[in-house]
Amino acid sequence: MIIKSQEEEQGIKEAAKLVSKTLAYLAQLIQPGVTGDKLDKAAFEFITDHGAIPAFKGYRGYPASICLSLDHEVVHGIPTRDKVIKENMLVSVDVGVVLNGFVGDCAYTFVVGDDIDPIKLAVAETTYEALKRGISQAIAGNRIGDIGFAIEDYVEGERGFYVVRDLVGHGVGKALHEDPQVPNYGKRGQGKRLKEGLVIAIEPMVNAGTRSVNVLPDRWTIITADKSPSAHYEHMVIVRKGKPEVITTFDEIEKNFPAPFRKVSQN
Ligand code: MF3
Ligand code: CO
């Protein structure tokens, strides 16, 4: 676990700001008919125009600047030309940037259209609230398990949906994935102790029908085993005494929406 210097913390915050701006920019482009490669190109240009590089491109051979995961795709969907956004889709966009050597990483699930499957809406709402619950536990002195417990207890205990266990949140800073791992499930009071200044990415993935997932033959796209819908939100958070500091923001995304996470089509 790397605790950052003041200077490093500043650099990470700049990267977090840029990745939030990138996601808000992409949010404006999301509508029925838009293809994955169009969003990916827009992301690449936005990121490089702002003096940064895409963090995901080339990471373990990942071929794009964003992940675009639709409906039953959980995460790591590849934004290809034949991937088309449609009405009533859950559209998860995950972006990473490297700015001056520091990583920003953030994700949001949009709900497209005005006639939305109530299950999809509920999964998105649940995941959004789960992220908030997880963040609330990112306090110095707490343990990693407190974050996971808060998420799991809400999603599975209160809402009756399923937390994905095969993928986890992570420390973040100079590298995209640093220690510690931040699972979205766990036991209160267990796991590593959280220290003031630790920077983590909390990213719950919630499925409607099962916690089990599969990988597509493209070797990246994670889908729900039962093809039920799935959502994913991600924030970067600095562990503080008393109150966590969230350094990515959804504010710019949400000021353009009639409701949180809902993207109503223009036409
Ligand atoms: N937010 C995701 C993560 O932190 C995105 C990684 S996509 C990858 O794991 F291509 F970079 F792997
Ligand atoms: Co991440």
Tab-separated table of C-alpha atoms and ligand atoms in Angstrom:
chain	number	residue	atom	x	y	z
A	1	MET	CA	0.000	0.000	0.000
A	2	ILE	CA	1.534	3.262	-1.126
A	3	ILE	CA	0.689	6.404	0.801
A	4	LYS	CA	1.241	9.347	-1.496
A	5	SER	CA	3.247	12.512	-0.880
A	6	GLN	CA	1.454	15.872	-1.086
A	7	GLU	CA	2.902	16.384	-4.551
A	8	GLU	CA	1.755	12.990	-5.770
A	9	GLU	CA	-1.668	13.575	-4.289
A	10	GLN	CA	-1.923	16.814	-6.265
A	11	GLY	CA	-0.976	14.979	-9.469
A	12	ILE	CA	-3.539	12.256	-8.864
A	13	LYS	CA	-6.245	14.866	-8.233
A	14	GLU	CA	-5.464	16.526	-11.574
A	15	ALA	CA	-5.768	13.152	-13.316
A	16	ALA	CA	-9.036	12.477	-11.475
A	17	LYS	CA	-10.413	15.827	-12.658
A	18	LEU	CA	-9.477	15.136	-16.243
A	19	VAL	CA	-10.966	11.658	-16.283
A	20	SER	CA	-14.215	13.063	-14.829
A	21	LYS	CA	-14.288	15.708	-17.562
A	22	THR	CA	-13.678	13.053	-20.190
A	23	LEU	CA	-16.587	10.989	-18.933
A	24	ALA	CA	-18.872	14.060	-18.902
A	25	TYR	CA	-17.808	14.836	-22.470
A	26	LEU	CA	-18.602	11.279	-23.579
A	27	ALA	CA	-21.950	11.451	-21.769
A	28	GLN	CA	-23.030	14.188	-24.172
A	29	LEU	CA	-22.349	11.910	-27.136
A	30	ILE	CA	-24.307	8.928	-25.861
A	31	GLN	CA	-27.532	8.358	-27.758
A	32	PRO	CA	-29.232	5.665	-29.810
A	33	GLY	CA	-27.277	4.862	-32.971
A	34	VAL	CA	-23.869	5.862	-31.647
A	35	THR	CA	-21.202	3.187	-32.077
A	36	GLY	CA	-18.401	2.090	-29.794
A	37	ASP	CA	-15.593	3.139	-32.083
A	38	LYS	CA	-17.050	6.647	-32.319
A	39	LEU	CA	-17.027	7.040	-28.533
A	40	ASP	CA	-13.572	5.524	-28.345
A	41	LYS	CA	-12.152	7.947	-30.913
A	42	ALA	CA	-13.813	10.871	-29.151
A	43	ALA	CA	-12.270	9.746	-25.857
A	44	PHE	CA	-8.811	9.346	-27.381
A	45	GLU	CA	-8.948	12.815	-28.887
A	46	PHE	CA	-10.290	14.472	-25.746
A	47	ILE	CA	-7.674	12.821	-23.555
A	48	THR	CA	-4.716	13.568	-25.820
A	49	ASP	CA	-5.945	17.135	-26.491
A	50	HIS	CA	-5.694	17.647	-22.732
A	51	GLY	CA	-2.072	16.534	-22.588
A	52	ALA	CA	-2.787	13.066	-21.218
A	53	ILE	CA	-2.738	9.536	-22.576
A	54	PRO	CA	-5.437	6.859	-22.295
A	55	ALA	CA	-4.552	4.587	-19.366
A	56	PHE	CA	-6.309	1.509	-20.702
A	57	LYS	CA	-4.899	1.427	-24.237
A	58	GLY	CA	-2.144	-1.149	-24.268
A	59	TYR	CA	-2.738	-2.154	-20.656
A	60	ARG	CA	-2.173	-5.921	-20.804
A	61	GLY	CA	-2.880	-5.562	-24.509
A	62	TYR	CA	-6.276	-3.850	-24.130
A	63	PRO	CA	-7.035	-2.347	-27.564
A	64	ALA	CA	-9.019	0.840	-26.771
A	65	SER	CA	-9.166	4.045	-24.729
A	66	ILE	CA	-12.455	3.235	-22.990
A	67	CYS	CA	-14.460	0.215	-21.972
A	68	LEU	CA	-18.043	0.180	-23.253
A	69	SER	CA	-20.245	-2.465	-21.660
A	70	LEU	CA	-23.888	-2.775	-22.734
A	71	ASP	CA	-26.772	-4.424	-20.870
A	72	HIS	CA	-25.544	-7.868	-19.730
A	73	GLU	CA	-21.925	-6.923	-20.327
A	74	VAL	CA	-20.508	-6.228	-16.880
A	75	VAL	CA	-17.200	-4.480	-17.622
A	76	HIS	CA	-14.257	-4.400	-20.061
A	77	GLY	CA	-16.461	-4.389	-23.171
A	78	ILE	CA	-14.464	-3.335	-26.230
A	79	PRO	CA	-15.871	-0.255	-28.046
A	80	THR	CA	-16.006	-1.690	-31.550
A	81	ARG	CA	-17.685	-0.363	-34.682
A	82	ASP	CA	-20.456	-2.943	-34.543
A	83	LYS	CA	-21.346	-2.164	-30.933
A	84	VAL	CA	-24.352	0.155	-31.240
A	85	ILE	CA	-26.128	2.007	-28.444
A	86	LYS	CA	-29.902	1.547	-28.491
A	87	GLU	CA	-32.952	2.731	-26.563
A	88	ASN	CA	-33.521	0.989	-23.234
A	89	MET	CA	-29.855	0.002	-22.903
A	90	LEU	CA	-27.646	0.128	-19.880
A	91	VAL	CA	-24.486	1.777	-21.166
A	92	SER	CA	-21.451	1.553	-18.924
A	93	VAL	CA	-18.489	3.708	-19.875
A	94	ASP	CA	-15.176	3.260	-18.047
A	95	VAL	CA	-12.314	5.682	-18.746
A	96	GLY	CA	-8.713	5.926	-17.612
A	97	VAL	CA	-6.133	8.650	-18.210
A	98	VAL	CA	-2.478	9.156	-17.396
A	99	LEU	CA	-1.686	12.828	-16.806
A	100	ASN	CA	1.883	13.800	-15.878
A	101	GLY	CA	2.496	10.239	-14.783
A	102	PHE	CA	-0.620	9.940	-12.613
A	103	VAL	CA	-3.677	7.825	-13.294
A	104	GLY	CA	-7.338	8.850	-13.257
A	105	ASP	CA	-9.949	6.070	-13.427
A	106	CYS	CA	-13.723	6.494	-13.368
A	107	ALA	CA	-16.888	4.805	-14.684
A	108	TYR	CA	-20.589	5.560	-15.065
A	109	THR	CA	-23.597	3.600	-16.257
A	110	PHE	CA	-26.129	5.520	-18.322
A	111	VAL	CA	-29.684	4.441	-18.908
A	112	VAL	CA	-30.708	5.345	-22.431
A	113	GLY	CA	-34.212	6.352	-23.459
A	114	ASP	CA	-37.472	7.146	-21.645
A	115	ASP	CA	-39.084	3.731	-21.802
A	116	ILE	CA	-36.744	1.776	-19.581
A	117	ASP	CA	-37.009	-1.737	-18.275
A	118	PRO	CA	-37.626	-1.294	-14.513
A	119	ILE	CA	-35.100	-4.033	-13.697
A	120	LYS	CA	-32.367	-2.210	-15.602
A	121	LEU	CA	-33.215	1.017	-13.836
A	122	ALA	CA	-33.201	-0.741	-10.474
A	123	VAL	CA	-29.813	-2.340	-11.141
A	124	ALA	CA	-28.338	1.042	-12.097
A	125	GLU	CA	-29.853	2.750	-9.051
A	126	THR	CA	-28.669	-0.011	-6.765
A	127	THR	CA	-25.103	0.121	-8.070
A	128	TYR	CA	-25.044	3.908	-7.785
A	129	GLU	CA	-26.186	3.767	-4.171
A	130	ALA	CA	-23.808	0.860	-3.474
A	131	LEU	CA	-20.886	3.021	-4.585
A	132	LYS	CA	-21.970	5.738	-2.138
A	133	ARG	CA	-22.269	3.214	0.674
A	134	GLY	CA	-18.803	1.830	-0.082
A	135	ILE	CA	-17.269	5.297	-0.218
A	136	SER	CA	-18.753	6.176	3.180
A	137	GLN	CA	-16.534	3.482	4.722
A	138	ALA	CA	-13.261	4.792	3.240
A	139	ILE	CA	-12.197	6.298	6.545
A	140	ALA	CA	-8.813	5.975	8.251
A	141	GLY	CA	-8.924	3.215	10.841
A	142	ASN	CA	-11.606	1.218	9.022
A	143	ARG	CA	-10.666	-1.940	7.144
A	144	ILE	CA	-11.007	-2.996	3.515
A	145	GLY	CA	-13.751	-5.408	4.558
A	146	ASP	CA	-15.879	-2.537	5.838
A	147	ILE	CA	-16.124	-1.143	2.319
A	148	GLY	CA	-17.028	-4.509	0.794
A	149	PHE	CA	-19.486	-5.290	3.546
A	150	ALA	CA	-21.350	-2.015	3.078
A	151	ILE	CA	-21.704	-2.694	-0.658
A	152	GLU	CA	-22.612	-6.367	-0.377
A	153	ASP	CA	-25.043	-5.860	2.477
A	154	TYR	CA	-26.930	-3.174	0.585
A	155	VAL	CA	-26.952	-4.889	-2.831
A	156	GLU	CA	-27.668	-8.448	-1.750
A	157	GLY	CA	-29.300	-7.928	1.641
A	158	GLU	CA	-31.465	-4.897	0.895
A	159	ARG	CA	-31.996	-4.999	-2.857
A	160	GLY	CA	-31.798	-8.686	-3.761
A	161	PHE	CA	-29.287	-8.220	-6.577
A	162	TYR	CA	-25.803	-9.729	-6.890
A	163	VAL	CA	-22.324	-8.341	-6.388
A	164	VAL	CA	-19.681	-9.525	-8.849
A	165	ARG	CA	-16.767	-11.128	-6.993
A	166	ASP	CA	-14.371	-11.922	-9.809
A	167	LEU	CA	-13.340	-8.291	-10.270
A	168	VAL	CA	-12.424	-5.769	-7.609
A	169	GLY	CA	-11.570	-2.146	-6.980
A	170	HIS	CA	-7.955	-1.177	-6.383
A	171	GLY	CA	-5.343	1.239	-5.158
A	172	VAL	CA	-4.478	3.811	-7.828
A	173	GLY	CA	-1.744	6.393	-8.345
A	174	LYS	CA	1.277	6.047	-10.569
A	175	ALA	CA	-0.101	2.722	-11.738
A	176	LEU	CA	-3.685	1.881	-12.731
A	177	HIS	CA	-3.787	-1.027	-10.333
A	178	GLU	CA	-1.953	-0.755	-7.043
A	179	ASP	CA	-2.413	-2.482	-3.703
A	180	PRO	CA	-4.738	-2.974	-1.987
A	181	GLN	CA	-7.463	-4.839	-3.816
A	182	VAL	CA	-10.871	-3.441	-2.893
A	183	PRO	CA	-13.517	-6.178	-3.172
A	184	ASN	CA	-17.186	-5.248	-3.328
A	185	TYR	CA	-17.984	-7.889	-0.734
A	186	GLY	CA	-16.511	-8.671	2.639
A	187	LYS	CA	-16.779	-8.851	6.375
A	188	ARG	CA	-16.857	-5.937	8.765
A	189	GLY	CA	-13.553	-5.366	10.525
A	190	GLN	CA	-11.596	-7.702	8.249
A	191	GLY	CA	-8.785	-7.081	5.805
A	192	LYS	CA	-6.105	-4.411	5.666
A	193	ARG	CA	-6.469	-1.292	7.743
A	194	LEU	CA	-7.142	1.892	5.752
A	195	LYS	CA	-4.606	4.656	6.275
A	196	GLU	CA	-5.014	8.398	5.865
A	197	GLY	CA	-3.898	9.386	2.356
A	198	LEU	CA	-4.458	6.024	0.687
A	199	VAL	CA	-5.987	6.503	-2.793
A	200	ILE	CA	-8.394	3.811	-3.949
A	201	ALA	CA	-10.812	3.222	-6.807
A	202	ILE	CA	-14.105	1.804	-5.554
A	203	GLU	CA	-16.085	0.193	-8.373
A	204	PRO	CA	-19.065	-2.004	-7.577
A	205	MET	CA	-20.423	-4.218	-10.358
A	206	VAL	CA	-23.975	-5.398	-9.766
A	207	ASN	CA	-25.924	-8.041	-11.685
A	208	ALA	CA	-29.685	-8.562	-11.674
A	209	GLY	CA	-29.806	-12.357	-11.685
A	210	THR	CA	-26.565	-14.052	-10.671
A	211	ARG	CA	-23.144	-13.180	-9.350
A	212	SER	CA	-21.375	-15.452	-11.794
A	213	VAL	CA	-19.785	-14.070	-14.913
A	214	ASN	CA	-18.106	-15.311	-18.090
A	215	VAL	CA	-15.489	-13.911	-20.429
A	216	LEU	CA	-16.292	-13.574	-24.135
A	217	PRO	CA	-13.963	-15.059	-26.782
A	218	ASP	CA	-12.490	-11.544	-27.275
A	219	ARG	CA	-10.831	-12.352	-23.910
A	220	TRP	CA	-11.881	-8.994	-22.401
A	221	THR	CA	-15.638	-8.590	-22.247
A	222	ILE	CA	-17.091	-9.829	-18.979
A	223	ILE	CA	-20.782	-10.807	-19.205
A	224	THR	CA	-23.298	-12.067	-16.676
A	225	ALA	CA	-23.596	-15.862	-16.835
A	226	ASP	CA	-27.400	-15.623	-17.162
A	227	LYS	CA	-27.358	-12.599	-19.510
A	228	SER	CA	-29.194	-10.533	-16.915
A	229	PRO	CA	-28.446	-6.786	-16.920
A	230	SER	CA	-25.487	-5.358	-15.033
A	231	ALA	CA	-24.240	-1.912	-13.979
A	232	HIS	CA	-20.937	-0.417	-12.836
A	233	TYR	CA	-19.913	2.907	-11.273
A	234	GLU	CA	-16.425	3.910	-10.192
A	235	HIS	CA	-14.989	6.761	-8.153
A	236	MET	CA	-11.496	7.520	-6.901
A	237	VAL	CA	-11.399	8.246	-3.197
A	238	ILE	CA	-8.719	9.388	-0.749
A	239	VAL	CA	-8.994	7.794	2.673
A	240	ARG	CA	-9.265	10.512	5.321
A	241	LYS	CA	-9.862	10.711	9.021
A	242	GLY	CA	-13.573	11.181	9.597
A	243	LYS	CA	-14.722	11.776	6.028
A	244	PRO	CA	-13.569	10.274	2.720
A	245	GLU	CA	-12.455	12.631	-0.050
A	246	VAL	CA	-13.971	11.728	-3.432
A	247	ILE	CA	-11.684	13.137	-6.139
A	248	THR	CA	-13.533	12.137	-9.302
A	249	THR	CA	-16.911	13.761	-9.871
A	250	PHE	CA	-20.194	12.927	-11.609
A	251	ASP	CA	-21.443	16.513	-11.204
A	252	GLU	CA	-20.652	17.521	-14.765
A	253	ILE	CA	-22.427	14.445	-16.098
A	254	GLU	CA	-25.493	14.927	-13.975
A	255	LYS	CA	-26.067	18.625	-14.534
A	256	ASN	CA	-27.061	17.727	-18.106
A	257	PHE	CA	-29.585	15.065	-17.104
A	258	PRO	CA	-33.268	15.197	-16.165
A	259	ALA	CA	-32.506	12.560	-13.519
A	260	PRO	CA	-29.353	10.961	-12.200
A	261	PHE	CA	-27.851	8.410	-14.574
A	262	ARG	CA	-30.665	8.711	-17.082
A	263	LYS	CA	-29.882	9.707	-20.633
A	264	VAL	CA	-33.077	10.570	-22.441
A	265	SER	CA	-32.789	10.423	-26.193
A	266	GLN	CA	-32.727	13.703	-28.068
A	267	ASN	CA	-35.189	12.752	-30.803
B	1	MF3	N1	-11.699	0.609	-14.342
B	1	MF3	C1	-11.208	-0.666	-14.798
B	1	MF3	C2	-10.192	-1.181	-13.842
B	1	MF3	O1	-9.755	-0.448	-13.038
B	1	MF3	C3	-10.763	-0.616	-16.193
B	1	MF3	C4	-9.608	-1.431	-16.626
B	1	MF3	S1	-9.759	-1.768	-18.293
B	1	MF3	C5	-8.269	-2.266	-18.818
B	1	MF3	O2	-9.852	-2.326	-13.831
B	1	MF3	F1	-8.323	-2.440	-20.049
B	1	MF3	F2	-7.390	-1.371	-18.550
B	1	MF3	F3	-7.935	-3.365	-18.193
B	2	CO	CO	-10.705	0.815	-11.864
